[in-house]
PDB file of C-alpha atoms in Angstrom:
ATOM      1  CA  MET A   1      63.654 -13.576 -96.797  1.00  0.00           C
ATOM      2  CA  ALA A   2      65.676 -16.744 -97.395  1.00  0.00           C
ATOM      3  CA  ARG A   3      64.173 -20.111 -96.588  1.00  0.00           C
ATOM      4  CA  TYR A   4      64.474 -23.748 -97.681  1.00  0.00           C
ATOM      5  CA  THR A   5      61.999 -24.586-100.449  1.00  0.00           C
ATOM      6  CA  GLY A   6      62.993 -28.163-101.317  1.00  0.00           C
ATOM      7  CA  ALA A   7      61.373 -31.479-100.384  1.00  0.00           C
ATOM      8  CA  VAL A   8      61.319 -31.556 -96.595  1.00  0.00           C
ATOM      9  CA  CYS A   9      61.019 -35.353 -96.306  1.00  0.00           C
ATOM     10  CA  ARG A  10      64.502 -35.616 -97.816  1.00  0.00           C
ATOM     11  CA  LEU A  11      65.825 -33.685 -94.821  1.00  0.00           C
ATOM     12  CA  CYS A  12      64.452 -36.233 -92.360  1.00  0.00           C
ATOM     13  CA  ARG A  13      65.899 -39.083 -94.393  1.00  0.00           C
ATOM     14  CA  ARG A  14      69.282 -37.355 -94.585  1.00  0.00           C
ATOM     15  CA  GLU A  15      69.401 -36.883 -90.814  1.00  0.00           C
ATOM     16  CA  GLY A  16      68.046 -40.366 -90.100  1.00  0.00           C
ATOM     17  CA  GLN A  17      65.552 -38.921 -87.601  1.00  0.00           C
ATOM     18  CA  LYS A  18      62.116 -37.365 -87.768  1.00  0.00           C
ATOM     19  CA  LEU A  19      62.163 -33.576 -87.886  1.00  0.00           C
ATOM     20  CA  PHE A  20      58.343 -33.371 -87.829  1.00  0.00           C
ATOM     21  CA  LEU A  21      58.310 -30.974 -90.769  1.00  0.00           C
ATOM     22  CA  LYS A  22      54.974 -32.126 -92.230  1.00  0.00           C
ATOM     23  CA  GLY A  23      52.796 -32.001 -89.151  1.00  0.00           C
ATOM     24  CA  GLU A  24      50.415 -34.894 -88.491  1.00  0.00           C
ATOM     25  CA  ARG A  25      51.704 -36.873 -91.496  1.00  0.00           C
ATOM     26  CA  CYS A  26      54.941 -37.453 -89.574  1.00  0.00           C
ATOM     27  CA  TYR A  27      53.032 -39.509 -86.993  1.00  0.00           C
ATOM     28  CA  THR A  28      51.586 -41.914 -89.588  1.00  0.00           C
ATOM     29  CA  ASN A  29      52.989 -44.698 -91.765  1.00  0.00           C
ATOM     30  CA  LYS A  30      52.965 -42.222 -94.673  1.00  0.00           C
ATOM     31  CA  CYS A  31      56.129 -40.678 -93.235  1.00  0.00           C
ATOM     32  CA  ALA A  32      58.963 -41.024 -95.757  1.00  0.00           C
ATOM     33  CA  LEU A  33      61.376 -42.129 -93.018  1.00  0.00           C
ATOM     34  CA  GLU A  34      59.057 -45.013 -92.114  1.00  0.00           C
ATOM     35  CA  ARG A  35      59.064 -46.241 -95.714  1.00  0.00           C
ATOM     36  CA  ARG A  36      62.663 -45.448 -96.663  1.00  0.00           C
ATOM     37  CA  ALA A  37      64.827 -45.250 -93.560  1.00  0.00           C
ATOM     38  CA  TYR A  38      68.035 -44.339 -95.397  1.00  0.00           C
ATOM     39  CA  ALA A  39      69.601 -41.199 -96.817  1.00  0.00           C
ATOM     40  CA  PRO A  40      68.367 -39.956-100.228  1.00  0.00           C
ATOM     41  CA  GLY A  41      70.444 -40.346-103.379  1.00  0.00           C
ATOM     42  CA  GLN A  42      72.079 -43.296-105.108  1.00  0.00           C
ATOM     43  CA  HIS A  43      74.592 -43.792-102.289  1.00  0.00           C
ATOM     44  CA  GLY A  44      72.063 -43.396 -99.522  1.00  0.00           C
ATOM     45  CA  GLN A  45      72.042 -47.072 -98.562  1.00  0.00           C
ATOM     46  CA  GLY A  46      75.805 -47.430 -98.497  1.00  0.00           C
ATOM     47  CA  ARG A  47      77.587 -47.920 -95.192  1.00  0.00           C
ATOM     48  CA  LYS A  48      79.979 -45.180 -94.319  1.00  0.00           C
ATOM     49  CA  LYS A  49      82.112 -44.569 -91.257  1.00  0.00           C
ATOM     50  CA  VAL A  50      81.385 -41.139 -89.783  1.00  0.00           C
ATOM     51  CA  SER A  51      84.292 -39.038 -88.514  1.00  0.00           C
ATOM     52  CA  GLU A  52      84.118 -36.845 -85.417  1.00  0.00           C
ATOM     53  CA  TYR A  53      83.747 -33.817 -87.670  1.00  0.00           C
ATOM     54  CA  GLY A  54      80.955 -35.617 -89.509  1.00  0.00           C
ATOM     55  CA  LYS A  55      79.077 -36.177 -86.240  1.00  0.00           C
ATOM     56  CA  GLN A  56      79.450 -32.511 -85.322  1.00  0.00           C
ATOM     57  CA  LEU A  57      78.241 -31.400 -88.741  1.00  0.00           C
ATOM     58  CA  ARG A  58      75.242 -33.746 -88.733  1.00  0.00           C
ATOM     59  CA  THR A  59      74.242 -32.536 -85.260  1.00  0.00           C
ATOM     60  CA  LYS A  60      74.370 -28.910 -86.380  1.00  0.00           C
ATOM     61  CA  GLN A  61      72.430 -29.681 -89.567  1.00  0.00           C
ATOM     62  CA  PHE A  62      69.800 -31.577 -87.598  1.00  0.00           C
ATOM     63  CA  ALA A  63      69.249 -28.658 -85.196  1.00  0.00           C
ATOM     64  CA  LYS A  64      69.069 -26.155 -88.068  1.00  0.00           C
ATOM     65  CA  ARG A  65      66.524 -28.183 -89.962  1.00  0.00           C
ATOM     66  CA  TYR A  66      64.500 -29.046 -86.868  1.00  0.00           C
ATOM     67  CA  TYR A  67      63.898 -25.355 -86.180  1.00  0.00           C
ATOM     68  CA  GLY A  68      63.795 -24.255 -89.830  1.00  0.00           C
ATOM     69  CA  VAL A  69      66.768 -21.900 -89.578  1.00  0.00           C
ATOM     70  CA  LEU A  70      69.391 -21.275 -92.269  1.00  0.00           C
ATOM     71  CA  GLU A  71      73.138 -21.148 -91.638  1.00  0.00           C
ATOM     72  CA  GLY A  72      73.641 -17.399 -91.264  1.00  0.00           C
ATOM     73  CA  GLN A  73      70.951 -16.959 -88.666  1.00  0.00           C
ATOM     74  CA  PHE A  74      71.963 -20.133 -86.842  1.00  0.00           C
ATOM     75  CA  ARG A  75      75.518 -18.837 -86.577  1.00  0.00           C
ATOM     76  CA  THR A  76      74.184 -15.518 -85.224  1.00  0.00           C
ATOM     77  CA  TYR A  77      72.245 -17.390 -82.541  1.00  0.00           C
ATOM     78  CA  PHE A  78      75.383 -19.316 -81.603  1.00  0.00           C
ATOM     79  CA  GLU A  79      77.404 -16.126 -81.217  1.00  0.00           C
ATOM     80  CA  LYS A  80      74.649 -14.690 -79.042  1.00  0.00           C
ATOM     81  CA  ALA A  81      74.633 -17.863 -76.941  1.00  0.00           C
ATOM     82  CA  THR A  82      78.384 -17.597 -76.299  1.00  0.00           C
ATOM     83  CA  LYS A  83      77.914 -14.144 -74.771  1.00  0.00           C
ATOM     84  CA  MET A  84      75.214 -15.297 -72.351  1.00  0.00           C
ATOM     85  CA  GLN A  85      75.816 -16.682 -68.889  1.00  0.00           C
ATOM     86  CA  GLY A  86      75.564 -20.441 -68.574  1.00  0.00           C
ATOM     87  CA  VAL A  87      76.311 -23.345 -70.917  1.00  0.00           C
ATOM     88  CA  THR A  88      76.638 -22.237 -74.546  1.00  0.00           C
ATOM     89  CA  GLY A  89      74.933 -25.256 -76.091  1.00  0.00           C
ATOM     90  CA  GLU A  90      71.960 -25.016 -73.761  1.00  0.00           C
ATOM     91  CA  ASN A  91      71.759 -21.262 -74.337  1.00  0.00           C
ATOM     92  CA  LEU A  92      71.620 -21.896 -78.081  1.00  0.00           C
ATOM     93  CA  LEU A  93      68.697 -24.298 -77.769  1.00  0.00           C
ATOM     94  CA  SER A  94      66.900 -21.894 -75.433  1.00  0.00           C
ATOM     95  CA  ILE A  95      67.226 -19.109 -78.022  1.00  0.00           C
ATOM     96  CA  LEU A  96      65.904 -21.362 -80.793  1.00  0.00           C
ATOM     97  CA  GLU A  97      62.951 -22.390 -78.614  1.00  0.00           C
ATOM     98  CA  SER A  98      62.069 -18.747 -77.964  1.00  0.00           C
ATOM     99  CA  ARG A  99      61.545 -17.959 -81.667  1.00  0.00           C
ATOM    100  CA  LEU A 100      57.947 -16.896 -82.210  1.00  0.00           C
ATOM    101  CA  ASP A 101      57.301 -19.519 -84.899  1.00  0.00           C
ATOM    102  CA  ASN A 102      58.507 -22.256 -82.543  1.00  0.00           C
ATOM    103  CA  VAL A 103      56.433 -20.883 -79.655  1.00  0.00           C
ATOM    104  CA  ALA A 104      53.355 -20.853 -81.905  1.00  0.00           C
ATOM    105  CA  TYR A 105      54.088 -24.474 -82.821  1.00  0.00           C
ATOM    106  CA  ARG A 106      54.545 -25.475 -79.173  1.00  0.00           C
ATOM    107  CA  LEU A 107      51.179 -23.874 -78.358  1.00  0.00           C
ATOM    108  CA  GLY A 108      49.406 -25.852 -81.088  1.00  0.00           C
ATOM    109  CA  PHE A 109      48.848 -22.872 -83.385  1.00  0.00           C
ATOM    110  CA  GLY A 110      50.346 -24.914 -86.223  1.00  0.00           C
ATOM    111  CA  THR A 111      50.567 -28.640 -86.962  1.00  0.00           C
ATOM    112  CA  SER A 112      54.221 -28.156 -87.961  1.00  0.00           C
ATOM    113  CA  ARG A 113      56.791 -25.410 -87.472  1.00  0.00           C
ATOM    114  CA  ALA A 114      56.405 -24.504 -91.147  1.00  0.00           C
ATOM    115  CA  GLN A 115      52.668 -23.994 -90.700  1.00  0.00           C
ATOM    116  CA  ALA A 116      53.228 -22.077 -87.450  1.00  0.00           C
ATOM    117  CA  ARG A 117      55.673 -19.885 -89.358  1.00  0.00           C
ATOM    118  CA  GLN A 118      52.958 -19.184 -91.944  1.00  0.00           C
ATOM    119  CA  MET A 119      50.516 -18.320 -89.171  1.00  0.00           C
ATOM    120  CA  VAL A 120      52.994 -15.730 -87.911  1.00  0.00           C
ATOM    121  CA  LEU A 121      53.751 -14.356 -91.380  1.00  0.00           C
ATOM    122  CA  HIS A 122      50.039 -13.959 -92.161  1.00  0.00           C
ATOM    123  CA  GLY A 123      49.442 -11.932 -89.021  1.00  0.00           C
ATOM    124  CA  HIS A 124      47.420 -14.450 -86.993  1.00  0.00           C
ATOM    125  CA  ILE A 125      49.689 -14.254 -83.921  1.00  0.00           C
ATOM    126  CA  THR A 126      49.951 -11.427 -81.394  1.00  0.00           C
ATOM    127  CA  VAL A 127      52.479 -10.665 -78.653  1.00  0.00           C
ATOM    128  CA  ASN A 128      51.143  -8.592 -75.768  1.00  0.00           C
ATOM    129  CA  GLY A 129      48.086  -7.798 -77.871  1.00  0.00           C
ATOM    130  CA  LYS A 130      50.031  -6.479 -80.874  1.00  0.00           C
ATOM    131  CA  LYS A 131      50.379  -8.296 -84.190  1.00  0.00           C
ATOM    132  CA  VAL A 132      53.900  -9.610 -84.800  1.00  0.00           C
ATOM    133  CA  ASN A 133      54.575 -11.133 -88.229  1.00  0.00           C
ATOM    134  CA  ILE A 134      58.277 -11.867 -87.789  1.00  0.00           C
ATOM    135  CA  PRO A 135      58.897 -15.631 -87.246  1.00  0.00           C
ATOM    136  CA  SER A 136      62.364 -15.002 -85.783  1.00  0.00           C
ATOM    137  CA  TYR A 137      61.049 -12.623 -83.107  1.00  0.00           C
ATOM    138  CA  LEU A 138      62.397 -13.836 -79.747  1.00  0.00           C
ATOM    139  CA  VAL A 139      59.785 -13.914 -77.007  1.00  0.00           C
ATOM    140  CA  LYS A 140      60.674 -12.992 -73.424  1.00  0.00           C
ATOM    141  CA  PRO A 141      59.388 -14.148 -70.028  1.00  0.00           C
ATOM    142  CA  GLY A 142      56.264 -12.250 -69.022  1.00  0.00           C
ATOM    143  CA  GLN A 143      55.010 -11.726 -72.575  1.00  0.00           C
ATOM    144  CA  THR A 144      51.660 -13.085 -73.784  1.00  0.00           C
ATOM    145  CA  VAL A 145      51.431 -14.916 -77.109  1.00  0.00           C
ATOM    146  CA  ALA A 146      47.963 -15.456 -78.567  1.00  0.00           C
ATOM    147  CA  LEU A 147      45.926 -16.151 -81.655  1.00  0.00           C
ATOM    148  CA  LYS A 148      44.444 -12.924 -82.996  1.00  0.00           C
ATOM    149  CA  GLU A 149      40.806 -12.737 -81.936  1.00  0.00           C
ATOM    150  CA  GLU A 150      39.512 -12.381 -85.506  1.00  0.00           C
ATOM    151  CA  SER A 151      41.494 -15.464 -86.568  1.00  0.00           C
ATOM    152  CA  ARG A 152      40.001 -17.839 -84.003  1.00  0.00           C
ATOM    153  CA  SER A 153      36.770 -18.306 -85.986  1.00  0.00           C
ATOM    154  CA  LEU A 154      38.527 -19.277 -89.232  1.00  0.00           C
ATOM    155  CA  GLU A 155      37.945 -22.867 -90.372  1.00  0.00           C
ATOM    156  CA  LEU A 156      41.684 -23.317 -90.977  1.00  0.00           C
ATOM    157  CA  VAL A 157      42.499 -22.284 -87.425  1.00  0.00           C
ATOM    158  CA  LYS A 158      39.743 -24.474 -85.973  1.00  0.00           C
ATOM    159  CA  GLY A 159      41.137 -27.435 -87.927  1.00  0.00           C
ATOM    160  CA  ILE A 160      44.643 -26.782 -86.632  1.00  0.00           C
ATOM    161  CA  GLN A 161      43.448 -26.564 -83.035  1.00  0.00           C
ATOM    162  CA  GLU A 162      41.486 -29.778 -83.396  1.00  0.00           C
ATOM    163  CA  ALA A 163      44.510 -31.589 -84.846  1.00  0.00           C
ATOM    164  CA  THR A 164      46.820 -30.366 -82.069  1.00  0.00           C
ATOM    165  CA  ALA A 165      44.374 -30.636 -79.140  1.00  0.00           C
ATOM    166  CA  SER A 166      46.191 -33.589 -77.574  1.00  0.00           C
ATOM    167  CA  ARG A 167      49.698 -32.177 -78.039  1.00  0.00           C
ATOM    168  CA  PRO A 168      51.357 -31.441 -74.674  1.00  0.00           C
ATOM    169  CA  VAL A 169      52.364 -27.837 -73.986  1.00  0.00           C
ATOM    170  CA  PRO A 170      55.799 -27.328 -72.355  1.00  0.00           C
ATOM    171  CA  LYS A 171      55.782 -26.106 -68.768  1.00  0.00           C
ATOM    172  CA  TRP A 172      57.535 -22.828 -69.649  1.00  0.00           C
ATOM    173  CA  LEU A 173      54.371 -21.797 -71.498  1.00  0.00           C
ATOM    174  CA  ASP A 174      51.098 -21.316 -69.617  1.00  0.00           C
ATOM    175  CA  LEU A 175      48.321 -21.828 -72.184  1.00  0.00           C
ATOM    176  CA  ASN A 176      44.650 -20.979 -71.711  1.00  0.00           C
ATOM    177  CA  LYS A 177      42.962 -23.126 -74.374  1.00  0.00           C
ATOM    178  CA  GLN A 178      39.646 -21.313 -73.962  1.00  0.00           C
ATOM    179  CA  THR A 179      41.107 -17.957 -75.017  1.00  0.00           C
ATOM    180  CA  SER A 180      44.027 -19.284 -77.121  1.00  0.00           C
ATOM    181  CA  GLU A 181      46.398 -17.129 -75.075  1.00  0.00           C
ATOM    182  CA  ALA A 182      49.610 -18.179 -73.366  1.00  0.00           C
ATOM    183  CA  LYS A 183      51.994 -16.471 -71.018  1.00  0.00           C
ATOM    184  CA  VAL A 184      55.712 -17.084 -71.388  1.00  0.00           C
ATOM    185  CA  VAL A 185      56.539 -18.146 -67.840  1.00  0.00           C
ATOM    186  CA  ALA A 186      60.285 -18.547 -68.405  1.00  0.00           C
ATOM    187  CA  LEU A 187      62.821 -19.344 -71.081  1.00  0.00           C
ATOM    188  CA  ALA A 188      63.069 -23.024 -71.958  1.00  0.00           C
ATOM    189  CA  THR A 189      65.734 -25.028 -70.124  1.00  0.00           C
ATOM    190  CA  ARG A 190      67.470 -28.095 -71.539  1.00  0.00           C
ATOM    191  CA  GLU A 191      65.113 -30.350 -69.570  1.00  0.00           C
ATOM    192  CA  ASP A 192      62.162 -28.729 -71.352  1.00  0.00           C
ATOM    193  CA  ILE A 193      63.501 -29.360 -74.858  1.00  0.00           C
ATOM    194  CA  ASP A 194      62.789 -32.716 -76.505  1.00  0.00           C
ATOM    195  CA  LEU A 195      65.591 -32.444 -79.052  1.00  0.00           C
ATOM    196  CA  PRO A 196      67.557 -35.731 -79.281  1.00  0.00           C
ATOM    197  CA  ILE A 197      71.019 -34.287 -79.891  1.00  0.00           C
ATOM    198  CA  GLU A 198      74.274 -33.580 -78.096  1.00  0.00           C
ATOM    199  CA  GLU A 199      74.444 -29.808 -78.391  1.00  0.00           C
ATOM    200  CA  THR A 200      78.079 -29.878 -77.214  1.00  0.00           C
ATOM    201  CA  LEU A 201      78.982 -31.204 -80.667  1.00  0.00           C
ATOM    202  CA  ILE A 202      77.682 -27.962 -82.211  1.00  0.00           C
ATOM    203  CA  VAL A 203      79.816 -25.937 -79.798  1.00  0.00           C
ATOM    204  CA  GLU A 204      82.859 -28.036 -80.704  1.00  0.00           C
ATOM    205  CA  LEU A 205      82.198 -27.541 -84.434  1.00  0.00           C
ATOM    206  CA  TYR A 206      81.942 -23.755 -84.218  1.00  0.00           C
ATOM    207  CA  SER A 207      84.888 -23.499 -81.803  1.00  0.00           C
ATOM    208  CA  LYS A 208      87.386 -24.859 -84.313  1.00  0.00           C
TER     209      LYS A 208
END
């Protein structure tokens, strides 16, 4: 299974925006972007005019890194989005939001998407009562996503829930904090997604 294994703080600096890849650290002054708000490398502080293609590429890279998806899978999601009814860019974001690792993150089952992904991989997450350890699994409306009952007493899980207790849960997920279970009410719409990008730029890039 391919995944990025480099320094994640470099990704935030390269995009010039927080990707929240290190959980709670990203909300403190220890965040690398707070201390060095410029791209990594010896030319990182140089001024450079960005072309239209450059803007499209940076937008696509930002979305990929935000959700922790590599190029091949991202392209597959885009092709799926083009075949759906509605606006392609919004469809793409909706698909990315419905990934199980992202849903687990949105529910506070991980302080970052990377940690939520690990929770899924290690079998701590269930869908409709059955263990699912595939981070890219796409949830559907009506399904129930929950922490496995045996996992709820683990100190690691308790620590995660304490750290994410104040995090808001999107309205398309109906979470019962007492049972650590949530029903997927609907697929996320653009209004539900707090991603600061123009997704139309991604559509333009892939349409060339």
